[in-house]
XYZ file of N, CA and C in Angstrom:
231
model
N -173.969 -57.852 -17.748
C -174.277 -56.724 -18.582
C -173.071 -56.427 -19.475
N -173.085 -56.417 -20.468
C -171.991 -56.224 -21.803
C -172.175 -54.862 -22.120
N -170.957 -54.324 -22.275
C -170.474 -52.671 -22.535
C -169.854 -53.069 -24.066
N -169.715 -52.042 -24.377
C -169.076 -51.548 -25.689
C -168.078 -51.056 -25.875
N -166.822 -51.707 -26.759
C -165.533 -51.037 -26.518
C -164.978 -50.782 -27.547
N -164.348 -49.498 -27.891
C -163.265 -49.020 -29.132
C -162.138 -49.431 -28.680
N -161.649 -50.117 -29.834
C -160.379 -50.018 -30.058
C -159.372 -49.679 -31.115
N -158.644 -48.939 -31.038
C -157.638 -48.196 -32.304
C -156.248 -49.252 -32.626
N -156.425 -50.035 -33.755
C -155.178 -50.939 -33.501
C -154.819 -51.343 -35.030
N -153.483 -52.084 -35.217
C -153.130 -51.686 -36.528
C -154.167 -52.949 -37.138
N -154.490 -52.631 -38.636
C -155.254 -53.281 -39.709
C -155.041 -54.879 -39.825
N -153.395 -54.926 -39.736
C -152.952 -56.429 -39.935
C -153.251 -57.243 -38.305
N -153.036 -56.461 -37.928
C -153.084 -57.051 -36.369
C -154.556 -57.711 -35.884
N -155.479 -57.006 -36.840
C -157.128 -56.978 -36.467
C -157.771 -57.787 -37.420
N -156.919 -58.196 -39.177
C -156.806 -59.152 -39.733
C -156.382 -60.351 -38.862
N -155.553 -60.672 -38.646
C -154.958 -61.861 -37.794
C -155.878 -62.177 -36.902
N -156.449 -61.428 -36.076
C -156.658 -61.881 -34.891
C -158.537 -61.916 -35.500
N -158.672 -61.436 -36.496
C -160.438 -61.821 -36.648
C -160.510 -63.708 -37.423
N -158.902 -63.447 -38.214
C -159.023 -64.852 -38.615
C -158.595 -66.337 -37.271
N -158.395 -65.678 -36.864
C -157.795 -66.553 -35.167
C -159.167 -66.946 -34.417
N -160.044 -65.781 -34.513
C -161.679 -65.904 -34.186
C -162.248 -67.275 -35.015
N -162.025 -67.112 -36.243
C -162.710 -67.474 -36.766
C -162.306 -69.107 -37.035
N -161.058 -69.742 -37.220
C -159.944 -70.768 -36.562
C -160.567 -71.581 -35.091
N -161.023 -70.644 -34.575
C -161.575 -71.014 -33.112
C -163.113 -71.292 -33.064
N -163.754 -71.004 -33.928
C -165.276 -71.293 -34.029
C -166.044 -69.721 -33.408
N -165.468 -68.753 -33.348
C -165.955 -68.109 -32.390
C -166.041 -66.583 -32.974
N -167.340 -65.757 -32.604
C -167.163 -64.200 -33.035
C -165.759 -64.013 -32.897
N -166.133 -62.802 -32.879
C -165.036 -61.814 -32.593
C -164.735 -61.066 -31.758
N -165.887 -60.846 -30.902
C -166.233 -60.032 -29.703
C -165.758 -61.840 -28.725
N -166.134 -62.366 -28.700
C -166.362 -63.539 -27.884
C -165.441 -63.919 -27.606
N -164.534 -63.985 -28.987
C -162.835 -64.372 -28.698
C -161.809 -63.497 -28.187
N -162.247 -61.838 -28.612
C -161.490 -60.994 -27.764
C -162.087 -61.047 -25.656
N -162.970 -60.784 -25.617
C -163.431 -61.612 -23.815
C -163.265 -62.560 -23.975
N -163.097 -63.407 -24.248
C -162.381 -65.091 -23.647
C -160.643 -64.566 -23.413
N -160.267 -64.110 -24.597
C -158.859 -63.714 -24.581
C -158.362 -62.780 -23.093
N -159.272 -61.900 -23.213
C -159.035 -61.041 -21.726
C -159.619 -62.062 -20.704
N -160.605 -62.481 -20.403
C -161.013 -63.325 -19.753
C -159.947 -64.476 -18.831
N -158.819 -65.097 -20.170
C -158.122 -66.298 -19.503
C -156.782 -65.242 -19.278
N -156.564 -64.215 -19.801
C -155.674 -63.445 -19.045
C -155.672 -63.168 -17.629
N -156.850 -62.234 -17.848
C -156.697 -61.488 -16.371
C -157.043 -62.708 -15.207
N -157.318 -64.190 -15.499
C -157.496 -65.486 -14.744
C -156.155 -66.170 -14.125
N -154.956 -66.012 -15.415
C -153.654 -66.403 -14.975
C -153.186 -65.075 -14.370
N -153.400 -63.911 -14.624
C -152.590 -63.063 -13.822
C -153.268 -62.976 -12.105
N -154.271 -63.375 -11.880
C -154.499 -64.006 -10.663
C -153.900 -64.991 -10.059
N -153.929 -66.078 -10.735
C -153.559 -67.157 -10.242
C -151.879 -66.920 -10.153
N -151.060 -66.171 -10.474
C -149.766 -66.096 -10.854
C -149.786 -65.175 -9.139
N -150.591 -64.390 -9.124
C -150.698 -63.746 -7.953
C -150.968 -64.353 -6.336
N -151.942 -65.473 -6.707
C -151.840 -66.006 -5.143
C -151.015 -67.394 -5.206
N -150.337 -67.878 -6.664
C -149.417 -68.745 -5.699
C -148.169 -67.539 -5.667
N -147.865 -66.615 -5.805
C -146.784 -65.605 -5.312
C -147.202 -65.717 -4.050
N -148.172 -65.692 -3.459
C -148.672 -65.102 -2.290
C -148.305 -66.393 -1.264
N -148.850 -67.265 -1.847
C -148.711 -68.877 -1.133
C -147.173 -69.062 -1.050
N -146.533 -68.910 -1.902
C -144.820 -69.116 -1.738
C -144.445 -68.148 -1.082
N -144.607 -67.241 -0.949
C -144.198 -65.396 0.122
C -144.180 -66.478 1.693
N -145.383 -66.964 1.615
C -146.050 -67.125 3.172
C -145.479 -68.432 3.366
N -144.789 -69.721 2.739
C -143.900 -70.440 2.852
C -142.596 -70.107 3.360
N -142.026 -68.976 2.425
C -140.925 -69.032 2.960
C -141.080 -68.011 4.421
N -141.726 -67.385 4.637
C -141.791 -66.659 5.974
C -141.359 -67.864 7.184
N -142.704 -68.531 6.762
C -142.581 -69.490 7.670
C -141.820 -70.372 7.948
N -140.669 -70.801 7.062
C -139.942 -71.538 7.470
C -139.881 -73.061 7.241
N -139.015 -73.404 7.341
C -139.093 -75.370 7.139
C -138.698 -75.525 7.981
N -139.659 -76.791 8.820
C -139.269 -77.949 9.685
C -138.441 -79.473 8.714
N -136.826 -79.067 9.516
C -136.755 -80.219 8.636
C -136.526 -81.047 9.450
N -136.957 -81.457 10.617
C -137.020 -82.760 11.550
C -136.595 -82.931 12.695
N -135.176 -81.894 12.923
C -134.162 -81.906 13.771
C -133.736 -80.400 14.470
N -132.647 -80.636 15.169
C -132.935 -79.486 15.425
C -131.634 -78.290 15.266
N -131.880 -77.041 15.029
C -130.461 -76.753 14.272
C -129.214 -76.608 14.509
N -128.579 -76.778 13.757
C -126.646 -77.236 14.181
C -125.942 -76.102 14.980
N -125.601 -76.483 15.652
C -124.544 -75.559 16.766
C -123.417 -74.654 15.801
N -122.929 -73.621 16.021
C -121.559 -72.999 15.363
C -120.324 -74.501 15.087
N -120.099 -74.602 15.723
C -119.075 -76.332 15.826
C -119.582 -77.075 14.563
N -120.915 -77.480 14.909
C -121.407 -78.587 14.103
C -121.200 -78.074 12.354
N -121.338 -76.724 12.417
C -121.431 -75.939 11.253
C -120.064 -75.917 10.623
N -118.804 -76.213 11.610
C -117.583 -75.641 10.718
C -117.001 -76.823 11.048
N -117.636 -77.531 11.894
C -116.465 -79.038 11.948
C -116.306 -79.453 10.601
N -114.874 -79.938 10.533
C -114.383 -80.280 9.214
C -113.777 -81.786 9.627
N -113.978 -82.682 10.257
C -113.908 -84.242 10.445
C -114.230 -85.113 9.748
């Protein structure tokens, strides 16, 4: 279901961006929702790999072995 939206924005700005529509094959309505559309898509996706890397580092790395003693850490040999 498609709503109806005002927007108040400067003249040149609404020049540009109707000729950017039009550059693209596409209304104007169509290209402003696609535009919000692939936005609010990466600001998701920006959100769960934040989420996926959060829950990496919680967890920790196995790196094979097992971890170095105080000694092992400052031996200088």
């Amino acid at each position: 279901m498609n709503k109806t939206l005002t927007l108040e924005i400067d003249e040149q700005l609404l020049d540009r961006a109707h000729r950017r529509a039009v550059n693209e094959n596409k209304s104007f309505p169509a290209w402003v929702a696609e535009l919000l559309r692939r936005a609010l898509d990466e600001a998701e996706d920006y959100e769960q790999d934040r989420r996926r890397a959060l829950q990496y580092l919680d967890a920790g790395f196995h790196l094979g072995s097992r971890p170095l003693s105080r000694e092992e850490v400052y031996d200088r040999s």
